[in-house]
């Protein structure tokens, strides 16, 4: 299917005004019920309130070993490194991310379509889901750089044309996430507010934003107000576990100066009832490897 060219109302304006605005996010976060999938009412309530949930031991040790082997191969194989879907860290030649792995890599494709994940995403989003984006994040020891504070949905809305924040990301940990090696940090509850950012979107913004995001990152005062109101949860966890978080959570992760890499597989599930249209605040859609226009349901 291709991106439709019908204009739809922009309920989440961003990168168009002269000042930051904090808007209420309308509608539910969790669209399904405990009867619709593997997660109980308590888990769904936590996700609705905090914007995320933790899964211990989602994958088996054998699956973890398989994914780690792919991680190593993709970061050393010269052809993989030369591919435009491979992003290198700004100040070293270490690989930062490899995108589109749910389509280019058989091991990731299998886990991305596994019912253990797809059934959870369908339950949270209340419909069938398709994969909007996937990436392996390496955050190597010593040189893994930070991801500054941002809402993924703000970027996906502005640059990929995602209408509503009816999307969920899963980060499957391939290494242990300690407090000190750059784990994911989320402001719990921040997903219920939408920060309309200032500034525009430069042409081909993804060429710098995937290395270090600029456009769409809120100003320090707004982030301070958010941190004062919501606090910051630091999501530690063992390899093999996973975090599922709402597309509009305010999140970040610090750089990694320790010897211990903080690597994960990151997959974004969007509701098939929320497929992307034209970008809401960018001159052109981003490439397929960052924002997929293949809306075929995951899990098939
Ligand atoms: O621009 C994006 O789509 C990516 N950037 C970040 C910092 N998080 C979400 C996503 O992978
Ligand atoms: Fe992000």
mmCIF file of C-alpha atoms in Angstrom, residues 9-157:
data_model
loop_
_atom_site.group_PDB
_atom_site.id
_atom_site.type_symbol
_atom_site.label_atom_id
_atom_site.label_comp_id
_atom_site.label_asym_id
_atom_site.label_seq_id
_atom_site.Cartn_x
_atom_site.Cartn_y
_atom_site.Cartn_z
ATOM 1 C CA UNK A 9 -6.624 17.031 10.601
ATOM 2 C CA UNK A 10 -3.391 17.622 12.487
ATOM 3 C CA UNK A 11 -4.240 17.031 16.152
ATOM 4 C CA UNK A 12 -0.572 17.184 17.142
ATOM 5 C CA UNK A 13 0.896 20.311 15.510
ATOM 6 C CA UNK A 14 4.654 20.707 15.990
ATOM 7 C CA UNK A 15 7.691 22.491 14.535
ATOM 8 C CA UNK A 16 5.492 25.276 13.185
ATOM 9 C CA UNK A 17 5.144 27.904 15.931
ATOM 10 C CA UNK A 18 7.531 30.319 17.558
ATOM 11 C CA UNK A 19 7.157 28.821 21.021
ATOM 12 C CA UNK A 20 6.865 25.464 22.725
ATOM 13 C CA UNK A 21 3.361 24.404 23.728
ATOM 14 C CA UNK A 22 2.357 21.550 26.020
ATOM 15 C CA UNK A 23 -0.915 19.984 24.877
ATOM 16 C CA UNK A 24 -3.109 17.357 26.537
ATOM 17 C CA UNK A 25 -3.051 14.064 24.663
ATOM 18 C CA UNK A 26 -6.663 13.132 23.853
ATOM 19 C CA UNK A 27 -7.968 9.571 23.967
ATOM 20 C CA UNK A 28 -6.837 6.373 25.639
ATOM 21 C CA UNK A 29 -3.282 5.037 25.814
ATOM 22 C CA UNK A 30 -4.352 1.386 26.093
ATOM 23 C CA UNK A 31 -6.949 0.499 23.448
ATOM 24 C CA UNK A 32 -7.495 -3.164 24.375
ATOM 25 C CA UNK A 33 -8.578 -4.994 27.544
ATOM 26 C CA UNK A 34 -7.238 -7.822 29.705
ATOM 27 C CA UNK A 35 -9.512 -10.181 27.739
ATOM 28 C CA UNK A 36 -7.798 -9.246 24.458
ATOM 29 C CA UNK A 37 -4.354 -10.655 25.045
ATOM 30 C CA UNK A 38 -1.671 -12.085 27.376
ATOM 31 C CA UNK A 39 -1.371 -9.116 29.758
ATOM 32 C CA UNK A 40 -3.516 -8.769 32.882
ATOM 33 C CA UNK A 41 -5.485 -5.707 34.009
ATOM 34 C CA UNK A 42 -2.765 -4.630 36.462
ATOM 35 C CA UNK A 43 -0.105 -4.609 33.731
ATOM 36 C CA UNK A 44 -2.382 -2.638 31.414
ATOM 37 C CA UNK A 45 -3.161 -0.131 34.193
ATOM 38 C CA UNK A 46 0.564 0.395 34.805
ATOM 39 C CA UNK A 47 1.116 0.999 31.095
ATOM 40 C CA UNK A 48 -1.840 3.417 30.898
ATOM 41 C CA UNK A 49 -0.524 5.409 33.880
ATOM 42 C CA UNK A 50 3.269 5.242 33.411
ATOM 43 C CA UNK A 51 3.514 4.728 29.638
ATOM 44 C CA UNK A 52 5.675 1.601 29.827
ATOM 45 C CA UNK A 53 5.893 -1.985 31.072
ATOM 46 C CA UNK A 54 8.759 -4.346 31.798
ATOM 47 C CA UNK A 55 8.969 -7.974 30.663
ATOM 48 C CA UNK A 56 11.429 -10.281 32.404
ATOM 49 C CA UNK A 57 13.064 -12.956 30.260
ATOM 50 C CA UNK A 58 11.021 -12.370 27.083
ATOM 51 C CA UNK A 59 13.395 -14.431 24.920
ATOM 52 C CA UNK A 60 15.274 -17.678 25.599
ATOM 53 C CA UNK A 61 19.051 -17.872 26.125
ATOM 54 C CA UNK A 62 19.335 -19.557 22.714
ATOM 55 C CA UNK A 63 17.416 -16.700 21.024
ATOM 56 C CA UNK A 64 19.603 -14.206 22.864
ATOM 57 C CA UNK A 65 22.755 -15.920 21.591
ATOM 58 C CA UNK A 66 21.361 -15.888 18.018
ATOM 59 C CA UNK A 67 20.588 -12.157 18.196
ATOM 60 C CA UNK A 68 23.984 -11.362 19.715
ATOM 61 C CA UNK A 69 25.698 -13.215 16.858
ATOM 62 C CA UNK A 70 23.780 -11.043 14.355
ATOM 63 C CA UNK A 71 24.688 -7.933 16.334
ATOM 64 C CA UNK A 72 28.382 -8.797 16.015
ATOM 65 C CA UNK A 73 28.132 -9.762 12.331
ATOM 66 C CA UNK A 74 26.275 -6.560 11.366
ATOM 67 C CA UNK A 75 28.814 -4.348 13.107
ATOM 68 C CA UNK A 76 31.857 -6.001 11.515
ATOM 69 C CA UNK A 77 30.665 -7.079 8.032
ATOM 70 C CA UNK A 78 32.076 -4.445 5.585
ATOM 71 C CA UNK A 79 28.995 -4.581 3.321
ATOM 72 C CA UNK A 80 26.647 -4.121 6.286
ATOM 73 C CA UNK A 81 28.769 -1.250 7.580
ATOM 74 C CA UNK A 82 28.698 0.479 4.191
ATOM 75 C CA UNK A 83 24.896 0.263 3.921
ATOM 76 C CA UNK A 84 22.921 3.537 4.338
ATOM 77 C CA UNK A 85 20.829 1.773 6.994
ATOM 78 C CA UNK A 86 23.888 1.541 9.222
ATOM 79 C CA UNK A 87 24.478 4.651 11.322
ATOM 80 C CA UNK A 88 27.946 5.267 12.764
ATOM 81 C CA UNK A 89 28.653 7.201 15.972
ATOM 82 C CA UNK A 90 29.581 10.867 15.489
ATOM 83 C CA UNK A 91 33.063 10.733 17.012
ATOM 84 C CA UNK A 92 34.201 7.203 16.324
ATOM 85 C CA UNK A 93 33.690 4.618 13.627
ATOM 86 C CA UNK A 94 31.716 2.414 15.974
ATOM 87 C CA UNK A 95 28.275 1.426 14.712
ATOM 88 C CA UNK A 96 25.486 3.301 16.546
ATOM 89 C CA UNK A 97 22.437 1.654 14.909
ATOM 90 C CA UNK A 98 21.384 -0.620 12.067
ATOM 91 C CA UNK A 99 17.880 0.109 10.779
ATOM 92 C CA UNK A 100 15.269 -2.019 8.986
ATOM 93 C CA UNK A 101 16.575 -5.258 10.502
ATOM 94 C CA UNK A 102 13.062 -6.736 10.712
ATOM 95 C CA UNK A 103 13.202 -6.944 6.921
ATOM 96 C CA UNK A 104 16.872 -7.533 6.173
ATOM 97 C CA UNK A 105 17.712 -10.014 8.922
ATOM 98 C CA UNK A 106 16.019 -13.429 9.272
ATOM 99 C CA UNK A 107 16.726 -13.736 13.010
ATOM 100 C CA UNK A 108 15.238 -10.316 13.822
ATOM 101 C CA UNK A 109 12.347 -10.854 11.392
ATOM 102 C CA UNK A 110 11.365 -14.023 13.282
ATOM 103 C CA UNK A 111 11.326 -12.376 16.719
ATOM 104 C CA UNK A 112 9.625 -9.230 15.394
ATOM 105 C CA UNK A 113 6.697 -11.372 14.204
ATOM 106 C CA UNK A 114 6.635 -13.623 17.251
ATOM 107 C CA UNK A 115 3.245 -13.886 19.041
ATOM 108 C CA UNK A 116 4.953 -13.172 22.390
ATOM 109 C CA UNK A 117 5.456 -9.609 21.121
ATOM 110 C CA UNK A 118 2.754 -9.118 18.457
ATOM 111 C CA UNK A 119 -0.059 -10.273 20.774
ATOM 112 C CA UNK A 120 1.064 -7.736 23.407
ATOM 113 C CA UNK A 121 1.270 -4.935 20.848
ATOM 114 C CA UNK A 122 -2.183 -5.824 19.479
ATOM 115 C CA UNK A 123 -3.607 -5.841 23.006
ATOM 116 C CA UNK A 124 -2.150 -2.415 23.797
ATOM 117 C CA UNK A 125 -3.178 -0.871 20.470
ATOM 118 C CA UNK A 126 -6.549 -2.624 20.182
ATOM 119 C CA UNK A 127 -6.046 -3.765 16.588
ATOM 120 C CA UNK A 128 -3.736 -5.631 14.254
ATOM 121 C CA UNK A 129 -0.332 -3.951 14.026
ATOM 122 C CA UNK A 130 2.375 -3.455 11.412
ATOM 123 C CA UNK A 131 6.045 -2.625 11.897
ATOM 124 C CA UNK A 132 6.815 1.044 11.365
ATOM 125 C CA UNK A 133 10.541 0.838 12.107
ATOM 126 C CA UNK A 134 13.194 -1.457 13.562
ATOM 127 C CA UNK A 135 16.772 -0.917 14.608
ATOM 128 C CA UNK A 136 19.576 -2.538 16.530
ATOM 129 C CA UNK A 137 21.141 -0.022 18.915
ATOM 130 C CA UNK A 138 24.670 -0.829 19.947
ATOM 131 C CA UNK A 139 25.623 1.852 22.465
ATOM 132 C CA UNK A 140 29.141 0.399 22.576
ATOM 133 C CA UNK A 141 31.365 0.700 25.636
ATOM 134 C CA UNK A 142 33.401 3.883 26.105
ATOM 135 C CA UNK A 143 32.073 5.662 22.953
ATOM 136 C CA UNK A 144 28.322 4.966 22.855
ATOM 137 C CA UNK A 145 26.758 8.422 22.731
ATOM 138 C CA UNK A 146 23.558 9.596 24.396
ATOM 139 C CA UNK A 147 20.053 9.864 22.968
ATOM 140 C CA UNK A 148 18.740 13.267 24.063
ATOM 141 C CA UNK A 149 15.245 13.713 25.546
ATOM 142 C CA UNK A 150 12.489 13.335 22.969
ATOM 143 C CA UNK A 151 9.092 11.868 22.128
ATOM 144 C CA UNK A 152 9.351 9.327 19.321
ATOM 145 C CA UNK A 153 5.806 10.130 18.236
ATOM 146 C CA UNK A 154 6.688 13.825 17.715
ATOM 147 C CA UNK A 155 9.243 12.733 15.116
ATOM 148 C CA UNK A 156 7.050 10.038 13.572
ATOM 149 C CA UNK A 157 4.159 12.517 13.307
#
